[in-house]
Amino acid sequence: MYYNQDSIVFLDGKWIRADEASASMYNQTMHYGNGVFEGIRAYQNADGCNVFKAKEHFERLQYSATKMHIELPYSIEELTHISYELLDKNDLTDAYIRPLVYLGANMSLMPTDEVHVFMAAWKWEKYLGDKPLKVMVSSYQRPNPRSCHVEAKVVGHYTNSILATTEAKKLGYDEALLLDMHGNVAEGSGANFFYEKEGILYTPPAGNILPGITRATVMELAKDLGVHVTEKNFTIDEVYGADHAFFTGTASEIAPIESINGESFKNSWLDSAGHSLYLMYRQKVRFNEYQGLTIV
Ligand code: PMP
């Protein structure tokens, strides 16, 4: 599904077949979760394709690496260039790109200088699908920001996401909504959360969430649409009285929510600001800020 015998991946400066890529069984990322990654989407356009917000994603990769004491051996420009070359080598335009920075053999609890950079791409449908989602409030909280850098995209943090999604699916829901340690709404297991009430959008502030690049894009688009966005802490009870709600994330784009813990939203998604924002988002992602330029 992610690769076949023709797929080419980037590994430490080399282009190799995906089925030939391998890592040490003693790597620290696998044993202790110290690695960082990104999830990026490319979209086909008239010029070929646009790696949407490449700079922002690779800046976040760099930020996450720095927070975990990992020295990234490539610049943002080099990583951007690698991502375009990766798509080219795999004949992909509409695709999902996964850069992963993992560490070498190390059983200590200190990072190592042996830093590996892997990048792969594959075709991936909208992660949460198109159907409005039945969401449950998770019994798992988002990690306490004093226990880790919750705003960084660190491999080990995703055990929290896996627990929350698995719990939700086992109970017959599509996805989980996690609260923070104070009981306020934080985010989904791999997406940020917005709700709409009386024409205003509300989303939790930075602090207990991964402040997503899609979230920032939606906030910019809302400004263009003339819809006010308020970043504030709120409880789940405030969400129950809302008109609509949706998740935002690179993989899931803008995903409508039908209900939370069985409580349906009042109004139709097609009449919501979220839906208008989704149509705008689909336009924006194709725009290539590098149009006409050769990226080196
Ligand atoms: N929160 C979490 C926990 C995530 O994993 C993601 C996906 N990266 C997001 C939010 C959304 O971030 P983005 O819009 O940058 O993909």
PDB file of C-alpha atoms and ligand atoms in Angstrom:
ATOM      1  CA  MET A   1       0.000   0.000   0.000  1.00  0.00           C
ATOM      2  CA  TYR A   2       2.798   2.455   0.853  1.00  0.00           C
ATOM      3  CA  TYR A   3       5.244   1.091  -1.677  1.00  0.00           C
ATOM      4  CA  ASN A   4       5.752  -1.481  -4.378  1.00  0.00           C
ATOM      5  CA  GLN A   5       8.813  -2.927  -6.069  1.00  0.00           C
ATOM      6  CA  ASP A   6       9.246   0.216  -8.194  1.00  0.00           C
ATOM      7  CA  SER A   7       9.013   2.749  -5.349  1.00  0.00           C
ATOM      8  CA  ILE A   8      12.081   4.870  -4.712  1.00  0.00           C
ATOM      9  CA  VAL A   9      12.873   6.398  -1.330  1.00  0.00           C
ATOM     10  CA  PHE A  10      15.494   8.806  -0.040  1.00  0.00           C
ATOM     11  CA  LEU A  11      17.772   7.454   2.678  1.00  0.00           C
ATOM     12  CA  ASP A  12      20.797   9.365   3.952  1.00  0.00           C
ATOM     13  CA  GLY A  13      21.656  11.036   0.669  1.00  0.00           C
ATOM     14  CA  LYS A  14      20.930   8.026  -1.542  1.00  0.00           C
ATOM     15  CA  TRP A  15      17.991   7.110  -3.749  1.00  0.00           C
ATOM     16  CA  ILE A  16      17.203   3.448  -3.242  1.00  0.00           C
ATOM     17  CA  ARG A  17      14.338   1.019  -3.769  1.00  0.00           C
ATOM     18  CA  ALA A  18      11.842   1.110  -0.897  1.00  0.00           C
ATOM     19  CA  ASP A  19      12.172  -2.635  -0.358  1.00  0.00           C
ATOM     20  CA  GLU A  20      15.923  -2.229   0.072  1.00  0.00           C
ATOM     21  CA  ALA A  21      15.722   0.395   2.835  1.00  0.00           C
ATOM     22  CA  SER A  22      16.667  -0.950   6.251  1.00  0.00           C
ATOM     23  CA  ALA A  23      17.612   0.257   9.725  1.00  0.00           C
ATOM     24  CA  SER A  24      19.500  -1.157  12.698  1.00  0.00           C
ATOM     25  CA  MET A  25      17.360  -3.198  15.094  1.00  0.00           C
ATOM     26  CA  TYR A  26      19.145  -1.322  17.867  1.00  0.00           C
ATOM     27  CA  ASN A  27      18.064   2.141  16.710  1.00  0.00           C
ATOM     28  CA  GLN A  28      16.986   4.459  19.495  1.00  0.00           C
ATOM     29  CA  THR A  29      13.863   5.608  17.665  1.00  0.00           C
ATOM     30  CA  MET A  30      12.432   2.104  17.656  1.00  0.00           C
ATOM     31  CA  HIS A  31      13.306   1.350  21.282  1.00  0.00           C
ATOM     32  CA  TYR A  32      12.496   4.679  22.923  1.00  0.00           C
ATOM     33  CA  GLY A  33      10.604   6.780  20.379  1.00  0.00           C
ATOM     34  CA  ASN A  34      13.222   9.487  19.961  1.00  0.00           C
ATOM     35  CA  GLY A  35      12.787  10.493  16.352  1.00  0.00           C
ATOM     36  CA  VAL A  36      10.893  13.248  14.573  1.00  0.00           C
ATOM     37  CA  PHE A  37       8.793  13.270  11.443  1.00  0.00           C
ATOM     38  CA  GLU A  38       6.447  15.225   9.214  1.00  0.00           C
ATOM     39  CA  GLY A  39       3.349  14.589   7.162  1.00  0.00           C
ATOM     40  CA  ILE A  40       3.186  16.708   4.018  1.00  0.00           C
ATOM     41  CA  ARG A  41       0.902  16.701   0.989  1.00  0.00           C
ATOM     42  CA  ALA A  42       1.660  17.543  -2.607  1.00  0.00           C
ATOM     43  CA  TYR A  43      -1.072  18.529  -5.036  1.00  0.00           C
ATOM     44  CA  GLN A  44      -1.089  18.374  -8.811  1.00  0.00           C
ATOM     45  CA  ASN A  45      -1.386  21.709 -10.591  1.00  0.00           C
ATOM     46  CA  ALA A  46      -0.846  23.151 -14.063  1.00  0.00           C
ATOM     47  CA  ASP A  47       2.958  23.230 -13.575  1.00  0.00           C
ATOM     48  CA  GLY A  48       3.297  19.726 -12.223  1.00  0.00           C
ATOM     49  CA  CYS A  49       2.735  19.865  -8.512  1.00  0.00           C
ATOM     50  CA  ASN A  50       2.966  21.913  -5.366  1.00  0.00           C
ATOM     51  CA  VAL A  51       4.400  20.569  -2.126  1.00  0.00           C
ATOM     52  CA  PHE A  52       2.008  22.491   0.072  1.00  0.00           C
ATOM     53  CA  LYS A  53       3.704  24.601   2.775  1.00  0.00           C
ATOM     54  CA  ALA A  54       6.982  22.717   2.268  1.00  0.00           C
ATOM     55  CA  LYS A  55       8.930  25.427   4.101  1.00  0.00           C
ATOM     56  CA  GLU A  56       6.603  25.379   7.123  1.00  0.00           C
ATOM     57  CA  HIS A  57       6.715  21.572   7.345  1.00  0.00           C
ATOM     58  CA  PHE A  58      10.493  21.363   7.103  1.00  0.00           C
ATOM     59  CA  GLU A  59      10.855  24.231   9.574  1.00  0.00           C
ATOM     60  CA  ARG A  60       8.697  22.258  11.980  1.00  0.00           C
ATOM     61  CA  LEU A  61      10.826  19.154  11.348  1.00  0.00           C
ATOM     62  CA  GLN A  62      13.884  21.210  12.224  1.00  0.00           C
ATOM     63  CA  TYR A  63      12.152  22.620  15.312  1.00  0.00           C
ATOM     64  CA  SER A  64      11.090  19.137  16.467  1.00  0.00           C
ATOM     65  CA  ALA A  65      14.633  17.820  15.930  1.00  0.00           C
ATOM     66  CA  THR A  66      16.166  20.694  17.907  1.00  0.00           C
ATOM     67  CA  LYS A  67      13.763  20.114  20.799  1.00  0.00           C
ATOM     68  CA  MET A  68      14.821  16.440  20.886  1.00  0.00           C
ATOM     69  CA  HIS A  69      18.553  17.317  20.690  1.00  0.00           C
ATOM     70  CA  ILE A  70      18.846  15.882  17.202  1.00  0.00           C
ATOM     71  CA  GLU A  71      21.003  17.654  14.665  1.00  0.00           C
ATOM     72  CA  LEU A  72      19.329  17.609  11.274  1.00  0.00           C
ATOM     73  CA  PRO A  73      21.989  17.176   8.569  1.00  0.00           C
ATOM     74  CA  TYR A  74      19.986  18.967   5.826  1.00  0.00           C
ATOM     75  CA  SER A  75      18.738  22.530   5.413  1.00  0.00           C
ATOM     76  CA  ILE A  76      15.101  23.444   4.800  1.00  0.00           C
ATOM     77  CA  GLU A  77      15.985  24.216   1.143  1.00  0.00           C
ATOM     78  CA  GLU A  78      17.705  20.844   0.695  1.00  0.00           C
ATOM     79  CA  LEU A  79      14.772  18.994   2.221  1.00  0.00           C
ATOM     80  CA  THR A  80      12.345  20.883  -0.028  1.00  0.00           C
ATOM     81  CA  HIS A  81      14.419  19.974  -3.046  1.00  0.00           C
ATOM     82  CA  ILE A  82      14.550  16.314  -1.959  1.00  0.00           C
ATOM     83  CA  SER A  83      10.756  16.261  -1.604  1.00  0.00           C
ATOM     84  CA  TYR A  84      10.255  17.460  -5.214  1.00  0.00           C
ATOM     85  CA  GLU A  85      12.852  15.009  -6.496  1.00  0.00           C
ATOM     86  CA  LEU A  86      11.178  12.194  -4.568  1.00  0.00           C
ATOM     87  CA  LEU A  87       7.853  12.918  -6.281  1.00  0.00           C
ATOM     88  CA  ASP A  88       9.555  13.120  -9.632  1.00  0.00           C
ATOM     89  CA  LYS A  89      11.354   9.794  -9.190  1.00  0.00           C
ATOM     90  CA  ASN A  90       8.088   8.104  -8.250  1.00  0.00           C
ATOM     91  CA  ASP A  91       5.943   9.802 -10.905  1.00  0.00           C
ATOM     92  CA  LEU A  92       3.716  11.238  -8.198  1.00  0.00           C
ATOM     93  CA  THR A  93       1.929  14.580  -8.146  1.00  0.00           C
ATOM     94  CA  ASP A  94      -1.004  14.174  -5.746  1.00  0.00           C
ATOM     95  CA  ALA A  95       0.777  12.459  -2.883  1.00  0.00           C
ATOM     96  CA  TYR A  96       1.545  12.252   0.797  1.00  0.00           C
ATOM     97  CA  ILE A  97       5.189  12.754   1.788  1.00  0.00           C
ATOM     98  CA  ARG A  98       6.679  11.281   4.956  1.00  0.00           C
ATOM     99  CA  PRO A  99      10.071  12.524   6.101  1.00  0.00           C
ATOM    100  CA  LEU A 100      11.377  10.607   9.125  1.00  0.00           C
ATOM    101  CA  VAL A 101      14.471  11.496  11.120  1.00  0.00           C
ATOM    102  CA  TYR A 102      15.594   8.496  13.152  1.00  0.00           C
ATOM    103  CA  LEU A 103      18.642   7.758  15.258  1.00  0.00           C
ATOM    104  CA  GLY A 104      21.276   5.052  15.095  1.00  0.00           C
ATOM    105  CA  ALA A 105      22.018   2.172  17.465  1.00  0.00           C
ATOM    106  CA  ASN A 106      21.890   3.550  20.993  1.00  0.00           C
ATOM    107  CA  MET A 107      20.466   1.918  24.101  1.00  0.00           C
ATOM    108  CA  SER A 108      21.262   4.853  26.381  1.00  0.00           C
ATOM    109  CA  LEU A 109      18.845   7.638  27.247  1.00  0.00           C
ATOM    110  CA  MET A 110      20.929  10.276  25.508  1.00  0.00           C
ATOM    111  CA  PRO A 111      20.557  11.137  21.836  1.00  0.00           C
ATOM    112  CA  THR A 112      23.239  10.033  19.425  1.00  0.00           C
ATOM    113  CA  ASP A 113      25.142  11.786  16.651  1.00  0.00           C
ATOM    114  CA  GLU A 114      24.088   9.042  14.253  1.00  0.00           C
ATOM    115  CA  VAL A 115      21.148  10.754  12.583  1.00  0.00           C
ATOM    116  CA  HIS A 116      19.349   9.178   9.620  1.00  0.00           C
ATOM    117  CA  VAL A 117      16.985  10.942   7.248  1.00  0.00           C
ATOM    118  CA  PHE A 118      14.399   8.926   5.352  1.00  0.00           C
ATOM    119  CA  MET A 119      11.771  10.290   2.972  1.00  0.00           C
ATOM    120  CA  ALA A 120       9.039   8.367   1.185  1.00  0.00           C
ATOM    121  CA  ALA A 121       5.898   9.323  -0.748  1.00  0.00           C
ATOM    122  CA  TRP A 122       2.751   7.502  -1.682  1.00  0.00           C
ATOM    123  CA  LYS A 123      -0.773   8.152  -2.889  1.00  0.00           C
ATOM    124  CA  TRP A 124      -3.045   8.577   0.099  1.00  0.00           C
ATOM    125  CA  GLU A 125      -6.738   9.383   0.180  1.00  0.00           C
ATOM    126  CA  LYS A 126      -8.060  11.879   2.738  1.00  0.00           C
ATOM    127  CA  TYR A 127      -7.035  10.207   6.005  1.00  0.00           C
ATOM    128  CA  LEU A 128     -10.396  10.475   7.768  1.00  0.00           C
ATOM    129  CA  GLY A 129     -12.454  10.105   4.581  1.00  0.00           C
ATOM    130  CA  ASP A 130     -15.192  12.449   3.385  1.00  0.00           C
ATOM    131  CA  LYS A 131     -18.080  11.212   5.480  1.00  0.00           C
ATOM    132  CA  PRO A 132     -18.938  13.338   8.541  1.00  0.00           C
ATOM    133  CA  LEU A 133     -17.294  11.691  11.537  1.00  0.00           C
ATOM    134  CA  LYS A 134     -18.753  10.165  14.635  1.00  0.00           C
ATOM    135  CA  VAL A 135     -16.341  11.294  17.318  1.00  0.00           C
ATOM    136  CA  MET A 136     -15.969  10.291  20.957  1.00  0.00           C
ATOM    137  CA  VAL A 137     -14.352  12.217  23.766  1.00  0.00           C
ATOM    138  CA  SER A 138     -11.349  10.089  24.573  1.00  0.00           C
ATOM    139  CA  SER A 139     -10.607   8.666  27.984  1.00  0.00           C
ATOM    140  CA  TYR A 140      -6.974   9.507  27.169  1.00  0.00           C
ATOM    141  CA  GLN A 141      -5.690  13.068  27.675  1.00  0.00           C
ATOM    142  CA  ARG A 142      -3.171  14.779  25.434  1.00  0.00           C
ATOM    143  CA  PRO A 143       0.281  14.605  27.044  1.00  0.00           C
ATOM    144  CA  ASN A 144       1.042  17.166  29.718  1.00  0.00           C
ATOM    145  CA  PRO A 145       3.222  19.810  27.997  1.00  0.00           C
ATOM    146  CA  ARG A 146       5.557  19.643  30.971  1.00  0.00           C
ATOM    147  CA  SER A 147       6.217  15.957  30.250  1.00  0.00           C
ATOM    148  CA  CYS A 148       7.262  16.453  26.619  1.00  0.00           C
ATOM    149  CA  HIS A 149       7.300  18.995  23.804  1.00  0.00           C
ATOM    150  CA  VAL A 150       3.701  18.450  22.789  1.00  0.00           C
ATOM    151  CA  GLU A 151       4.046  21.109  20.053  1.00  0.00           C
ATOM    152  CA  ALA A 152       6.774  19.060  18.326  1.00  0.00           C
ATOM    153  CA  LYS A 153       6.112  16.118  16.006  1.00  0.00           C
ATOM    154  CA  VAL A 154       7.984  13.406  17.882  1.00  0.00           C
ATOM    155  CA  VAL A 155       7.641   9.704  17.071  1.00  0.00           C
ATOM    156  CA  GLY A 156       7.026   8.605  20.679  1.00  0.00           C
ATOM    157  CA  HIS A 157       4.136  11.017  21.185  1.00  0.00           C
ATOM    158  CA  TYR A 158       2.049   9.005  18.762  1.00  0.00           C
ATOM    159  CA  THR A 159       1.476   6.157  21.232  1.00  0.00           C
ATOM    160  CA  ASN A 160      -1.032   8.571  22.813  1.00  0.00           C
ATOM    161  CA  SER A 161      -2.726   9.022  19.417  1.00  0.00           C
ATOM    162  CA  ILE A 162      -2.779   5.276  18.768  1.00  0.00           C
ATOM    163  CA  LEU A 163      -4.396   4.573  22.144  1.00  0.00           C
ATOM    164  CA  ALA A 164      -7.072   7.228  21.576  1.00  0.00           C
ATOM    165  CA  THR A 165      -7.939   6.200  18.012  1.00  0.00           C
ATOM    166  CA  THR A 166      -7.989   2.507  18.866  1.00  0.00           C
ATOM    167  CA  GLU A 167     -10.290   3.107  21.832  1.00  0.00           C
ATOM    168  CA  ALA A 168     -12.642   5.179  19.643  1.00  0.00           C
ATOM    169  CA  LYS A 169     -12.762   2.599  16.830  1.00  0.00           C
ATOM    170  CA  LYS A 170     -13.302  -0.299  19.229  1.00  0.00           C
ATOM    171  CA  LEU A 171     -16.314   1.533  20.639  1.00  0.00           C
ATOM    172  CA  GLY A 172     -17.771   2.071  17.155  1.00  0.00           C
ATOM    173  CA  TYR A 173     -16.703   5.690  16.604  1.00  0.00           C
ATOM    174  CA  ASP A 174     -14.608   7.034  13.730  1.00  0.00           C
ATOM    175  CA  GLU A 175     -12.179   9.178  15.683  1.00  0.00           C
ATOM    176  CA  ALA A 176     -11.250  10.521  19.116  1.00  0.00           C
ATOM    177  CA  LEU A 177     -11.272  14.031  20.532  1.00  0.00           C
ATOM    178  CA  LEU A 178      -8.791  14.426  23.380  1.00  0.00           C
ATOM    179  CA  LEU A 179      -8.962  16.832  26.291  1.00  0.00           C
ATOM    180  CA  ASP A 180      -5.947  18.450  27.918  1.00  0.00           C
ATOM    181  CA  MET A 181      -4.858  17.925  31.521  1.00  0.00           C
ATOM    182  CA  HIS A 182      -7.214  20.710  32.674  1.00  0.00           C
ATOM    183  CA  GLY A 183     -10.238  19.122  31.020  1.00  0.00           C
ATOM    184  CA  ASN A 184     -10.392  21.589  28.135  1.00  0.00           C
ATOM    185  CA  VAL A 185     -10.735  20.374  24.561  1.00  0.00           C
ATOM    186  CA  ALA A 186      -7.292  19.937  22.966  1.00  0.00           C
ATOM    187  CA  GLU A 187      -7.308  18.157  19.591  1.00  0.00           C
ATOM    188  CA  GLY A 188      -7.875  14.937  17.694  1.00  0.00           C
ATOM    189  CA  SER A 189      -5.346  12.127  17.630  1.00  0.00           C
ATOM    190  CA  GLY A 190      -3.785  13.530  14.453  1.00  0.00           C
ATOM    191  CA  ALA A 191      -5.708  16.715  13.702  1.00  0.00           C
ATOM    192  CA  ASN A 192      -6.705  20.048  15.231  1.00  0.00           C
ATOM    193  CA  PHE A 193     -10.256  20.906  16.229  1.00  0.00           C
ATOM    194  CA  PHE A 194     -12.567  23.828  15.401  1.00  0.00           C
ATOM    195  CA  TYR A 195     -16.214  24.453  16.209  1.00  0.00           C
ATOM    196  CA  GLU A 196     -18.543  27.061  14.754  1.00  0.00           C
ATOM    197  CA  LYS A 197     -21.189  28.928  16.725  1.00  0.00           C
ATOM    198  CA  GLU A 198     -23.272  31.863  15.498  1.00  0.00           C
ATOM    199  CA  GLY A 199     -20.841  32.543  12.655  1.00  0.00           C
ATOM    200  CA  ILE A 200     -17.668  32.516  14.795  1.00  0.00           C
ATOM    201  CA  LEU A 201     -15.033  29.769  14.755  1.00  0.00           C
ATOM    202  CA  TYR A 202     -13.380  28.650  17.979  1.00  0.00           C
ATOM    203  CA  THR A 203     -10.208  26.597  18.347  1.00  0.00           C
ATOM    204  CA  PRO A 204      -7.964  25.806  21.333  1.00  0.00           C
ATOM    205  CA  PRO A 205      -4.857  28.004  21.644  1.00  0.00           C
ATOM    206  CA  ALA A 206      -1.275  26.735  21.401  1.00  0.00           C
ATOM    207  CA  GLY A 207       0.003  25.177  24.615  1.00  0.00           C
ATOM    208  CA  ASN A 208      -1.537  21.731  24.834  1.00  0.00           C
ATOM    209  CA  ILE A 209      -1.718  20.924  21.110  1.00  0.00           C
ATOM    210  CA  LEU A 210       0.379  20.416  18.007  1.00  0.00           C
ATOM    211  CA  PRO A 211      -0.422  23.759  16.357  1.00  0.00           C
ATOM    212  CA  GLY A 212      -1.026  22.460  12.870  1.00  0.00           C
ATOM    213  CA  ILE A 213      -0.047  23.993   9.577  1.00  0.00           C
ATOM    214  CA  THR A 214      -3.557  23.278   8.272  1.00  0.00           C
ATOM    215  CA  ARG A 215      -4.975  25.030  11.346  1.00  0.00           C
ATOM    216  CA  ALA A 216      -2.888  28.123  10.519  1.00  0.00           C
ATOM    217  CA  THR A 217      -3.995  27.960   6.866  1.00  0.00           C
ATOM    218  CA  VAL A 218      -7.650  27.685   7.877  1.00  0.00           C
ATOM    219  CA  MET A 219      -7.228  30.714  10.123  1.00  0.00           C
ATOM    220  CA  GLU A 220      -5.793  32.714   7.181  1.00  0.00           C
ATOM    221  CA  LEU A 221      -8.585  31.548   4.879  1.00  0.00           C
ATOM    222  CA  ALA A 222     -11.221  32.429   7.485  1.00  0.00           C
ATOM    223  CA  LYS A 223      -9.877  35.994   7.465  1.00  0.00           C
ATOM    224  CA  ASP A 224     -10.365  36.099   3.660  1.00  0.00           C
ATOM    225  CA  LEU A 225     -13.861  34.691   4.113  1.00  0.00           C
ATOM    226  CA  GLY A 226     -14.662  37.339   6.735  1.00  0.00           C
ATOM    227  CA  VAL A 227     -15.199  34.758   9.465  1.00  0.00           C
ATOM    228  CA  HIS A 228     -13.752  35.570  12.858  1.00  0.00           C
ATOM    229  CA  VAL A 229     -11.647  32.896  14.595  1.00  0.00           C
ATOM    230  CA  THR A 230     -11.208  32.974  18.360  1.00  0.00           C
ATOM    231  CA  GLU A 231      -8.443  30.954  19.986  1.00  0.00           C
ATOM    232  CA  LYS A 232      -9.547  30.111  23.497  1.00  0.00           C
ATOM    233  CA  ASN A 233      -9.827  27.300  25.992  1.00  0.00           C
ATOM    234  CA  PHE A 234     -13.257  25.672  26.148  1.00  0.00           C
ATOM    235  CA  THR A 235     -14.872  22.607  27.642  1.00  0.00           C
ATOM    236  CA  ILE A 236     -16.714  19.896  25.759  1.00  0.00           C
ATOM    237  CA  ASP A 237     -20.043  21.268  27.075  1.00  0.00           C
ATOM    238  CA  GLU A 238     -19.517  24.436  25.032  1.00  0.00           C
ATOM    239  CA  VAL A 239     -19.008  22.298  21.932  1.00  0.00           C
ATOM    240  CA  TYR A 240     -22.320  20.473  22.409  1.00  0.00           C
ATOM    241  CA  GLY A 241     -24.220  23.716  21.814  1.00  0.00           C
ATOM    242  CA  ALA A 242     -22.305  24.502  18.597  1.00  0.00           C
ATOM    243  CA  ASP A 243     -23.623  24.639  15.027  1.00  0.00           C
ATOM    244  CA  HIS A 244     -20.797  22.607  13.430  1.00  0.00           C
ATOM    245  CA  ALA A 245     -17.337  21.249  14.112  1.00  0.00           C
ATOM    246  CA  PHE A 246     -14.440  19.925  12.066  1.00  0.00           C
ATOM    247  CA  PHE A 247     -10.905  18.576  12.262  1.00  0.00           C
ATOM    248  CA  THR A 248      -7.969  20.022  10.311  1.00  0.00           C
ATOM    249  CA  GLY A 249      -4.732  18.275   9.385  1.00  0.00           C
ATOM    250  CA  THR A 250      -2.470  17.659   6.432  1.00  0.00           C
ATOM    251  CA  ALA A 251      -3.592  14.061   5.975  1.00  0.00           C
ATOM    252  CA  SER A 252      -7.286  14.674   6.692  1.00  0.00           C
ATOM    253  CA  GLU A 253      -7.459  18.239   5.259  1.00  0.00           C
ATOM    254  CA  ILE A 254     -10.779  19.572   6.620  1.00  0.00           C
ATOM    255  CA  ALA A 255     -12.936  16.774   7.964  1.00  0.00           C
ATOM    256  CA  PRO A 256     -16.514  17.448   9.104  1.00  0.00           C
ATOM    257  CA  ILE A 257     -17.742  16.054  12.409  1.00  0.00           C
ATOM    258  CA  GLU A 258     -21.271  14.679  12.542  1.00  0.00           C
ATOM    259  CA  SER A 259     -21.541  14.084  16.262  1.00  0.00           C
ATOM    260  CA  ILE A 260     -19.592  13.951  19.499  1.00  0.00           C
ATOM    261  CA  ASN A 261     -20.505  11.212  21.989  1.00  0.00           C
ATOM    262  CA  GLY A 262     -23.708  10.765  19.985  1.00  0.00           C
ATOM    263  CA  GLU A 263     -24.740  14.466  20.166  1.00  0.00           C
ATOM    264  CA  SER A 264     -25.277  15.645  16.583  1.00  0.00           C
ATOM    265  CA  PHE A 265     -24.579  19.163  15.399  1.00  0.00           C
ATOM    266  CA  LYS A 266     -27.636  21.222  14.564  1.00  0.00           C
ATOM    267  CA  ASN A 267     -27.006  22.507  11.076  1.00  0.00           C
ATOM    268  CA  SER A 268     -26.010  21.013   7.754  1.00  0.00           C
ATOM    269  CA  TRP A 269     -22.279  20.864   6.967  1.00  0.00           C
ATOM    270  CA  LEU A 270     -22.923  22.195   3.466  1.00  0.00           C
ATOM    271  CA  ASP A 271     -24.159  25.488   4.975  1.00  0.00           C
ATOM    272  CA  SER A 272     -21.212  25.870   7.336  1.00  0.00           C
ATOM    273  CA  ALA A 273     -18.154  28.126   7.266  1.00  0.00           C
ATOM    274  CA  GLY A 274     -16.111  24.910   7.544  1.00  0.00           C
ATOM    275  CA  HIS A 275     -17.450  23.724   4.203  1.00  0.00           C
ATOM    276  CA  SER A 276     -16.655  27.073   2.508  1.00  0.00           C
ATOM    277  CA  LEU A 277     -13.182  26.921   4.044  1.00  0.00           C
ATOM    278  CA  TYR A 278     -12.706  23.424   2.675  1.00  0.00           C
ATOM    279  CA  LEU A 279     -13.528  24.611  -0.859  1.00  0.00           C
ATOM    280  CA  MET A 280     -11.036  27.478  -0.430  1.00  0.00           C
ATOM    281  CA  TYR A 281      -8.433  25.101   0.993  1.00  0.00           C
ATOM    282  CA  ARG A 282      -8.711  22.822  -2.041  1.00  0.00           C
ATOM    283  CA  GLN A 283      -7.890  25.823  -4.262  1.00  0.00           C
ATOM    284  CA  LYS A 284      -5.062  27.126  -2.140  1.00  0.00           C
ATOM    285  CA  VAL A 285      -3.134  23.858  -1.880  1.00  0.00           C
ATOM    286  CA  ARG A 286      -2.626  23.772  -5.645  1.00  0.00           C
ATOM    287  CA  PHE A 287      -1.072  27.205  -5.816  1.00  0.00           C
ATOM    288  CA  ASN A 288       2.663  26.942  -6.368  1.00  0.00           C
ATOM    289  CA  GLU A 289       4.568  29.794  -4.797  1.00  0.00           C
ATOM    290  CA  TYR A 290       7.619  28.596  -6.749  1.00  0.00           C
ATOM    291  CA  GLN A 291       5.812  28.902 -10.106  1.00  0.00           C
ATOM    292  CA  GLY A 292       8.288  29.626 -12.868  1.00  0.00           C
ATOM    293  CA  LEU A 293      11.296  29.236 -10.570  1.00  0.00           C
ATOM    294  CA  THR A 294      13.806  26.430 -10.607  1.00  0.00           C
ATOM    295  CA  ILE A 295      14.180  25.105  -7.102  1.00  0.00           C
ATOM    296  CA  VAL A 296      17.728  24.049  -6.324  1.00  0.00           C
TER     297      VAL A 296
HETATM  298  N1  PMP B   1      -2.369  17.457  15.869  1.00  0.00           N
HETATM  299  C1  PMP B   1      -1.688  16.301  15.814  1.00  0.00           C
HETATM  300  C2  PMP B   1      -1.492  15.512  17.066  1.00  0.00           C
HETATM  301  C3  PMP B   1      -1.178  15.852  14.585  1.00  0.00           C
HETATM  302  O1  PMP B   1      -0.510  14.703  14.519  1.00  0.00           O
HETATM  303  C4  PMP B   1      -1.403  16.613  13.422  1.00  0.00           C
HETATM  304  C5  PMP B   1      -0.858  16.142  12.097  1.00  0.00           C
HETATM  305  N2  PMP B   1       0.448  16.598  11.889  1.00  0.00           N
HETATM  306  C6  PMP B   1      -2.113  17.809  13.539  1.00  0.00           C
HETATM  307  C7  PMP B   1      -2.583  18.210  14.782  1.00  0.00           C
HETATM  308  C8  PMP B   1      -2.362  18.679  12.342  1.00  0.00           C
HETATM  309  O2  PMP B   1      -1.148  19.263  11.913  1.00  0.00           O
HETATM  310  P1  PMP B   1      -0.929  19.703  10.405  1.00  0.00           P
HETATM  311  O3  PMP B   1      -2.075  20.529  10.025  1.00  0.00           O
HETATM  312  O4  PMP B   1       0.342  20.466  10.461  1.00  0.00           O
HETATM  313  O5  PMP B   1      -0.822  18.453   9.603  1.00  0.00           O
END
